PDB file of C-alpha atoms in Angstrom:
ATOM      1  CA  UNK A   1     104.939  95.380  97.806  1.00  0.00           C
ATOM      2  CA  UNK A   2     104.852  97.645 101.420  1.00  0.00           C
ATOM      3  CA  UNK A   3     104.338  95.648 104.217  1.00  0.00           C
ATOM      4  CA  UNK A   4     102.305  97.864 106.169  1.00  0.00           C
ATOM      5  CA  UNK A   5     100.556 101.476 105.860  1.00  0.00           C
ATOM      6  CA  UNK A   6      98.451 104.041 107.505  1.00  0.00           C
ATOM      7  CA  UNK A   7      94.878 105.166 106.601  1.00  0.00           C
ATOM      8  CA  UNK A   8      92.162 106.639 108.391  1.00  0.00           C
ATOM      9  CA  UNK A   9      89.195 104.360 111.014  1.00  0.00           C
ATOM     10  CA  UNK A  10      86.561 106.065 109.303  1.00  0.00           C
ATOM     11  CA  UNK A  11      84.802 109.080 107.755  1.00  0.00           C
ATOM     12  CA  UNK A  12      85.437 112.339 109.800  1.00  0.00           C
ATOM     13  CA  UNK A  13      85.160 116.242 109.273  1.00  0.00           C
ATOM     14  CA  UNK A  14      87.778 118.290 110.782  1.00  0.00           C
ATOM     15  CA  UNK A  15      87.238 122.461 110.470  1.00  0.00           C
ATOM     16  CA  UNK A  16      89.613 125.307 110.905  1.00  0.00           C
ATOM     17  CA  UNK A  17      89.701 128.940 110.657  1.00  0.00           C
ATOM     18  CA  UNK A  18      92.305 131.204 108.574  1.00  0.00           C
ATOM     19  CA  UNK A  19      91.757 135.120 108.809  1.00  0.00           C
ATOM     20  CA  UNK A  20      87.954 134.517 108.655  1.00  0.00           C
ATOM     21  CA  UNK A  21      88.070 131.558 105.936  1.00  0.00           C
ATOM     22  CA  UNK A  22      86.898 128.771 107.149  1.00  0.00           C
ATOM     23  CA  UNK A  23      88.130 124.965 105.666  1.00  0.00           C
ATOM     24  CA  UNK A  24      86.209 122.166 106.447  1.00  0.00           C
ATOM     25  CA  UNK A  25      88.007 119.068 105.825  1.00  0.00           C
ATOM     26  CA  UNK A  26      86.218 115.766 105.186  1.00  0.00           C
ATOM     27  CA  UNK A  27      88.578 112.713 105.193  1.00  0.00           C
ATOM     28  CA  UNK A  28      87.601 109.110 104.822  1.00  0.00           C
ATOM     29  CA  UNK A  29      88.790 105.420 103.770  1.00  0.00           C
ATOM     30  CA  UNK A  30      88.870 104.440 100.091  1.00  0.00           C
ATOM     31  CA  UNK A  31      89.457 101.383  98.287  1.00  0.00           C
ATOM     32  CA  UNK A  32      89.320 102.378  95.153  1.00  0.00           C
ATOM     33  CA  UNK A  33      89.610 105.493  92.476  1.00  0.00           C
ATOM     34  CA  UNK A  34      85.518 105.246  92.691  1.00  0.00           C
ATOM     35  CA  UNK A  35      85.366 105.205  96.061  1.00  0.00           C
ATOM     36  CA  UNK A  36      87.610 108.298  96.392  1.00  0.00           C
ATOM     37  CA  UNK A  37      85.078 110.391  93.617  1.00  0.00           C
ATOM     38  CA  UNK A  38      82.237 108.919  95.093  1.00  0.00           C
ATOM     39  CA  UNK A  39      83.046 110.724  98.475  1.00  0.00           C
ATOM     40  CA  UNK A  40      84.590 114.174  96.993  1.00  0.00           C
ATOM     41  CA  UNK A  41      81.241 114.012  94.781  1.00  0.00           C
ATOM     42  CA  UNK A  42      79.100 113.811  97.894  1.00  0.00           C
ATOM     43  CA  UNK A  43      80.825 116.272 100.317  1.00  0.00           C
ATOM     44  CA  UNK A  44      80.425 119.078  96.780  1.00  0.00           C
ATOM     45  CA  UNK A  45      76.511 118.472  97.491  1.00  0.00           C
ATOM     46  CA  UNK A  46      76.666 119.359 100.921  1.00  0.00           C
ATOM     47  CA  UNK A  47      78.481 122.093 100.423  1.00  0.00           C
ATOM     48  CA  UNK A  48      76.691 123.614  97.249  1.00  0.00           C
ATOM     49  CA  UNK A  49      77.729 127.401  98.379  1.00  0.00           C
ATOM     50  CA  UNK A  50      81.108 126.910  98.855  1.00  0.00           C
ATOM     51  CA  UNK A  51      83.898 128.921  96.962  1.00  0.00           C
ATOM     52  CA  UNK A  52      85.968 125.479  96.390  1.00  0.00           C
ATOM     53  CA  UNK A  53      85.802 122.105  97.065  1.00  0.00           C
ATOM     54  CA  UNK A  54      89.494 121.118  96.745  1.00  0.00           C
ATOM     55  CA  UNK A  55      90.618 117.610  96.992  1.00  0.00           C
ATOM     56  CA  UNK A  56      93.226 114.641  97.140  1.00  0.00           C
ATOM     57  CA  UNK A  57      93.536 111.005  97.373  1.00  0.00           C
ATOM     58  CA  UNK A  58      96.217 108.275  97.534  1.00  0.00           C
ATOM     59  CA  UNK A  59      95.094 104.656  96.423  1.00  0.00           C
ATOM     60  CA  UNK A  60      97.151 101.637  96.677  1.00  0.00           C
ATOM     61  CA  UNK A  61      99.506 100.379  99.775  1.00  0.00           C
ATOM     62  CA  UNK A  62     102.441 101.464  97.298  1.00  0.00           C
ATOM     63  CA  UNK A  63     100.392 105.107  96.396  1.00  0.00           C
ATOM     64  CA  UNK A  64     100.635 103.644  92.949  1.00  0.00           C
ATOM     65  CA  UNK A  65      97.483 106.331  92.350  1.00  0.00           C
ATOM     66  CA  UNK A  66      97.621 109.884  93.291  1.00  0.00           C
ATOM     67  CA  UNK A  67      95.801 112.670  92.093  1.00  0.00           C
ATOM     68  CA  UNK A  68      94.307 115.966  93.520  1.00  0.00           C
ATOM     69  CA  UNK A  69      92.311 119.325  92.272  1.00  0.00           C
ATOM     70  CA  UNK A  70      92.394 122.806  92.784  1.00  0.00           C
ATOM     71  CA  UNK A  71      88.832 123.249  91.885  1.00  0.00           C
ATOM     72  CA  UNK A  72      89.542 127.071  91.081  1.00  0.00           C
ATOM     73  CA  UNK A  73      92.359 127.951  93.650  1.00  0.00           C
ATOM     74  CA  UNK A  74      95.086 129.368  91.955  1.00  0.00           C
ATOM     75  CA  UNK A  75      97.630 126.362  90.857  1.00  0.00           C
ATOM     76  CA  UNK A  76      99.434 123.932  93.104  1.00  0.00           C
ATOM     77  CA  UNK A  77      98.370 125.817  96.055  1.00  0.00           C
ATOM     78  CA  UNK A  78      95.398 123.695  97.741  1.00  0.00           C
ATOM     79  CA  UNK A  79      95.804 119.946  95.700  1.00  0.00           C
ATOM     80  CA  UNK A  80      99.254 119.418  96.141  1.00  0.00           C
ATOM     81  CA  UNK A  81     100.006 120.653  99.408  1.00  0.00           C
ATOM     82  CA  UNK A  82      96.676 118.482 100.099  1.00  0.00           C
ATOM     83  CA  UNK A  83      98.729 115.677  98.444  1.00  0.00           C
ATOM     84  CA  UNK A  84     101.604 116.264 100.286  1.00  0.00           C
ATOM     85  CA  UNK A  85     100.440 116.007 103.579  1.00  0.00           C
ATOM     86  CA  UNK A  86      98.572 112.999 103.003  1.00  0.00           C
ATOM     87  CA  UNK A  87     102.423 110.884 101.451  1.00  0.00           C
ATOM     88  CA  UNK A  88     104.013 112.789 104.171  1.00  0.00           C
ATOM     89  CA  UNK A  89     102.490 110.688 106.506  1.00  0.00           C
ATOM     90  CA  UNK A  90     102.541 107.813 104.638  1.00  0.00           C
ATOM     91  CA  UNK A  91      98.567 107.487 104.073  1.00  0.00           C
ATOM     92  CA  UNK A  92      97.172 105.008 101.520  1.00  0.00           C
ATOM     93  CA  UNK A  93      93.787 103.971 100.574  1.00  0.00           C
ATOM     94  CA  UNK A  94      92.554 107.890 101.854  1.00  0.00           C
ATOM     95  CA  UNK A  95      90.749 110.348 100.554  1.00  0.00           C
ATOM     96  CA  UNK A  96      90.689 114.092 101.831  1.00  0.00           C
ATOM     97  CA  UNK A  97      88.131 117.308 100.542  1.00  0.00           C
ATOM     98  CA  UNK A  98      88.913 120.496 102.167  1.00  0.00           C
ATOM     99  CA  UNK A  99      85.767 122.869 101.344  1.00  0.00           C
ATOM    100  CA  UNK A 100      86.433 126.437 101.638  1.00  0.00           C
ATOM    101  CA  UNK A 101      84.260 129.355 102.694  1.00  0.00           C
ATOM    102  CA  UNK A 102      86.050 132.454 101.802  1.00  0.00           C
ATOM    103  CA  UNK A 103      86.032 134.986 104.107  1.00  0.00           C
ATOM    104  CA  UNK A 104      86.614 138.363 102.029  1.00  0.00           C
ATOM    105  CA  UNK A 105      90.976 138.716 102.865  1.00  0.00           C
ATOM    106  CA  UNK A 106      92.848 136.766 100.471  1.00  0.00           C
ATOM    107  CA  UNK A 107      95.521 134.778 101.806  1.00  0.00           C
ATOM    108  CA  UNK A 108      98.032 134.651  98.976  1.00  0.00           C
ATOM    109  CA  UNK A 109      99.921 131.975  97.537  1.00  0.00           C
ATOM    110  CA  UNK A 110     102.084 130.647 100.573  1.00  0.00           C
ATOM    111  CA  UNK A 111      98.803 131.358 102.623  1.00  0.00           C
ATOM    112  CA  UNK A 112      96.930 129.160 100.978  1.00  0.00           C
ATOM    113  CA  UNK A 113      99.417 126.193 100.737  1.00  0.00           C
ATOM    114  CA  UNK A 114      99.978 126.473 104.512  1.00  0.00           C
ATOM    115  CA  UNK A 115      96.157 126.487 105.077  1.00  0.00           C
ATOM    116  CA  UNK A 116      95.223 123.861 102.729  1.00  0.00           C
ATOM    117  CA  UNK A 117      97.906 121.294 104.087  1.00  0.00           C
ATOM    118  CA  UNK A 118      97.714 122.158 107.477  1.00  0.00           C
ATOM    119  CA  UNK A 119      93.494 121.535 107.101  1.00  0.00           C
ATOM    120  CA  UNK A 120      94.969 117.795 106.182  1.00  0.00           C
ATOM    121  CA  UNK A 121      97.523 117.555 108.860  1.00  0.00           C
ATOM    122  CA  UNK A 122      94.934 118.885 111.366  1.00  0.00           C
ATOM    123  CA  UNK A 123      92.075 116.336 110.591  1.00  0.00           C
ATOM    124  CA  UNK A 124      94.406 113.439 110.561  1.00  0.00           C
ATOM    125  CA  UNK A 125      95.595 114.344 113.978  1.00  0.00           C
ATOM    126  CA  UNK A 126      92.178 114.583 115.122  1.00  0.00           C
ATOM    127  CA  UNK A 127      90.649 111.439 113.287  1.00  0.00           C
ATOM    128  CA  UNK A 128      93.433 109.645 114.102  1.00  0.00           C
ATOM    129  CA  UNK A 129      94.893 106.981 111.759  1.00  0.00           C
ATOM    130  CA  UNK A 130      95.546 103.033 111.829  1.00  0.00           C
ATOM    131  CA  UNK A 131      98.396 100.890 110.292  1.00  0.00           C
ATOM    132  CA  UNK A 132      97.471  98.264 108.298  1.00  0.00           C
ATOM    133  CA  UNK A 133     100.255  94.735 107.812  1.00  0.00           C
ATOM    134  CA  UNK A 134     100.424  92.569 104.990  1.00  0.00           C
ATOM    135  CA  UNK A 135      99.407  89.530 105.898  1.00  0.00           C
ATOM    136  CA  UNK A 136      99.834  85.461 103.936  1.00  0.00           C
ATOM    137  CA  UNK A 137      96.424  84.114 103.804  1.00  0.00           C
ATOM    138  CA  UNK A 138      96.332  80.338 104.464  1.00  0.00           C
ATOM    139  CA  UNK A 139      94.036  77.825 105.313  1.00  0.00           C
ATOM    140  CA  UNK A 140      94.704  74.481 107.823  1.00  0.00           C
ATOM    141  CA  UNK A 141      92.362  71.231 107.124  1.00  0.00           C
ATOM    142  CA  UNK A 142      91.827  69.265 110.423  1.00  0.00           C
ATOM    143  CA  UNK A 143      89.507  66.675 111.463  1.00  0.00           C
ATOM    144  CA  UNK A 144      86.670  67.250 113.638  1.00  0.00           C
ATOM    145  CA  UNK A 145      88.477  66.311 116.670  1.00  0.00           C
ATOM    146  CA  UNK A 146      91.041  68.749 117.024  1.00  0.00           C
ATOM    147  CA  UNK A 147      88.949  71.610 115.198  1.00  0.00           C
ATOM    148  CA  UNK A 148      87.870  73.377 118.663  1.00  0.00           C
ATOM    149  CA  UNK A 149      91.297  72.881 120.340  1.00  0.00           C
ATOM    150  CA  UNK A 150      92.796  74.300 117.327  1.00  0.00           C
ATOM    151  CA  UNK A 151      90.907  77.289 116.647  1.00  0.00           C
ATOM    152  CA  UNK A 152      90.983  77.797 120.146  1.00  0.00           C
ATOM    153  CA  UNK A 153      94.791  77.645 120.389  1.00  0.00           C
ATOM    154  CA  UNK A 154      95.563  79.983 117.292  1.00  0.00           C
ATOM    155  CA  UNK A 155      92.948  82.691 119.154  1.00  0.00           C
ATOM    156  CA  UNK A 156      95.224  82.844 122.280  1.00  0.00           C
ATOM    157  CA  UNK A 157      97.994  83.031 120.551  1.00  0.00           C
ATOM    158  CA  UNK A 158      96.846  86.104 118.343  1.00  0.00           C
ATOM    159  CA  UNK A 159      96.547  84.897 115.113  1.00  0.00           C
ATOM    160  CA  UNK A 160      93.778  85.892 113.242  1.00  0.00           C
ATOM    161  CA  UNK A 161      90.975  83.094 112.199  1.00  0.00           C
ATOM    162  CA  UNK A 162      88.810  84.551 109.489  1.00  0.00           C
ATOM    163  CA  UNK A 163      86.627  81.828 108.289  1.00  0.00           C
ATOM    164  CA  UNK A 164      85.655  78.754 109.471  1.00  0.00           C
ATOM    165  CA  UNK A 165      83.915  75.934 106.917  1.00  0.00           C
ATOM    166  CA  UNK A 166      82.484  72.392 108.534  1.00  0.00           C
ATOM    167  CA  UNK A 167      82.557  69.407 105.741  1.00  0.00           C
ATOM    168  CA  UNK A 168      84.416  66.320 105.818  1.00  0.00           C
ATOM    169  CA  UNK A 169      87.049  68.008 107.803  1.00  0.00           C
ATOM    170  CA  UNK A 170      87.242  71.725 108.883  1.00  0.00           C
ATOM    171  CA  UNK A 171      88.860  74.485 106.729  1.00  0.00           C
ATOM    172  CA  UNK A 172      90.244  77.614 109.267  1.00  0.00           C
ATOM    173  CA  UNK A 173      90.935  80.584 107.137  1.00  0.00           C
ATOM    174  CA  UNK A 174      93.911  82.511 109.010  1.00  0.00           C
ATOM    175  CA  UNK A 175      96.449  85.444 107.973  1.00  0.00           C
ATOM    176  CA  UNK A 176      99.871  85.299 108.985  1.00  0.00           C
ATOM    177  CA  UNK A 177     102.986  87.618 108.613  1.00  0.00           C
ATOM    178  CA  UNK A 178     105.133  86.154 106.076  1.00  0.00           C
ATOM    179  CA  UNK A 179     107.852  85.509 108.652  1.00  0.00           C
ATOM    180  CA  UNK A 180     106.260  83.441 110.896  1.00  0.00           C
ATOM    181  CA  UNK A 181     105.392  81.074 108.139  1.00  0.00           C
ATOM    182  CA  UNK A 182     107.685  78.563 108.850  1.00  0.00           C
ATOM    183  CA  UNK A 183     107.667  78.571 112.216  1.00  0.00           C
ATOM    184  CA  UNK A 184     103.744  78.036 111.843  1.00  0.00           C
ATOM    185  CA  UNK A 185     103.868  74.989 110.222  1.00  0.00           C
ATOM    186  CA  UNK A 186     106.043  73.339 112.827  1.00  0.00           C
ATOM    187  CA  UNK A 187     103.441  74.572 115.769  1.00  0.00           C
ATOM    188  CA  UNK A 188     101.034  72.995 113.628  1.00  0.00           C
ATOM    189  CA  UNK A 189     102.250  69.552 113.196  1.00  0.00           C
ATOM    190  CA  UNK A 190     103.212  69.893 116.868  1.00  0.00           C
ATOM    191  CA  UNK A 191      99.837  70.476 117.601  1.00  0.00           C
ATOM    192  CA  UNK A 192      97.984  68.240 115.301  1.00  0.00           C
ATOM    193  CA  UNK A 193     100.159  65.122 115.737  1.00  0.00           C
ATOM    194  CA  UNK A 194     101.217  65.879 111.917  1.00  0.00           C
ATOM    195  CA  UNK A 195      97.369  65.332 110.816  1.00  0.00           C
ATOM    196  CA  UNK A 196      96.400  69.067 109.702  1.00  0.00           C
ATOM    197  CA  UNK A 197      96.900  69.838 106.213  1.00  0.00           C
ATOM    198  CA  UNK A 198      98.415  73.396 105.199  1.00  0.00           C
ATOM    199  CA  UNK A 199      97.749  75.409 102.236  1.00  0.00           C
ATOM    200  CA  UNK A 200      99.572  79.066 101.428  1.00  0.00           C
ATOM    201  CA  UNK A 201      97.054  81.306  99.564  1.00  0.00           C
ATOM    202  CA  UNK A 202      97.332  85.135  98.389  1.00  0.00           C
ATOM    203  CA  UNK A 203      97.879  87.933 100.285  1.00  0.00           C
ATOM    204  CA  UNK A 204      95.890  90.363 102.223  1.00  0.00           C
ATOM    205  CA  UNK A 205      96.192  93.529 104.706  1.00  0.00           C
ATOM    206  CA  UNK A 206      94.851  93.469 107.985  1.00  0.00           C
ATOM    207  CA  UNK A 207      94.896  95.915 111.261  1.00  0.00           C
ATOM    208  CA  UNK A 208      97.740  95.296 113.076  1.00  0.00           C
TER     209      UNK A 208
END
């Protein structure tokens, strides 16, 4: 499983000319194989009049899915070099539609690759793009006494709390990095006097 990867903030539209074409592309986050036709769905409304709506999309933090579309260029030239760019820079969970507007000198087949890619390369440079760590999810059990101390002590030291639940005792939700696991446990039963429970869950990716 990767440890990290990158994908984009948000949704953004990037455009460039080529010898009077114009390609608009539209790049933006995506969970899932829906997500990803969802979005290229959307953007082919907007753009109703345009010659092609070509497209590409990498799921999974180990690209287990890729796929990408012509949509009426000749083929391999706008898809794949779409493709490319995007596992070139090591993008997951991504999603990118360059819409074309053709304008009247054709560009031939290295033309178009170059234009096509380089519409990807150019948006991601200008959307900018975040890295994303696999993270241990875990939860520590501690009485009501140390709760605040606690939560307040893994803040300043920069580990993430993502839930907090009041009962009985208190449950704090946190991710960690695999490696600092162990060490974790011994700050914690340093900290606790040995009272706080630990429990390992699944895993998870956060921002780094």
């Amino acid at each position: 499983m990767q440890d990290e990867y990158r994908t984009v903030p948000r949704e953004g539209v990037h455009e460039t000319e080529v010898n009077r074409s114009r390609f608009l592309c539209a790049l933006a986050p995506a969970a899932t194989e829906e997500e990803a036709q969802e979005f290229i769905a959307r953007i082919r409304k907007e753009h109703p009049s345009a010659n092609h709506n070509c497209w590409a999309y990498v799921i999974g933090a180990d690209a287990s899915v890729q796929k990408a579309s012509d949509d009426g260029e000749p083929g391999g030239t706008a898809g794949l070099p779409m493709l490319q760019m995007l596992t070139r820079r090591d993008m997951r969970y991504v999603v990118a539609v360059v819409t074309r507007y053709f304008g009247g000198v054709k560009l031939g087949a290295g033309g178009l690759i170059r234009a096509y890619g380089g519409a990807v390369g150019e948006a991601l440079d200008q959307l900018g793009t975040i890295t994303r760590r696999r993270f241990r999810l875990a939860t520590v059990t501690v009485d009501h006494q140390r709760a605040g101390k606690v939560q307040n002590d893994l803040r300043s030291t920069g580990r993430e709390v993502r839930d907090v639940r009041y009962g009985e005792a208190v449950a704090i939700d946190i991710a960690l990095p695999d490696a600092d696991v162990e060490a974790f446990r011994g700050w914690l039963a340093d900290a606790t006097a040995g009272t706080a429970e630990f429990e390992l869950g699944g895993e998870a990716y956060g921002d780094v």
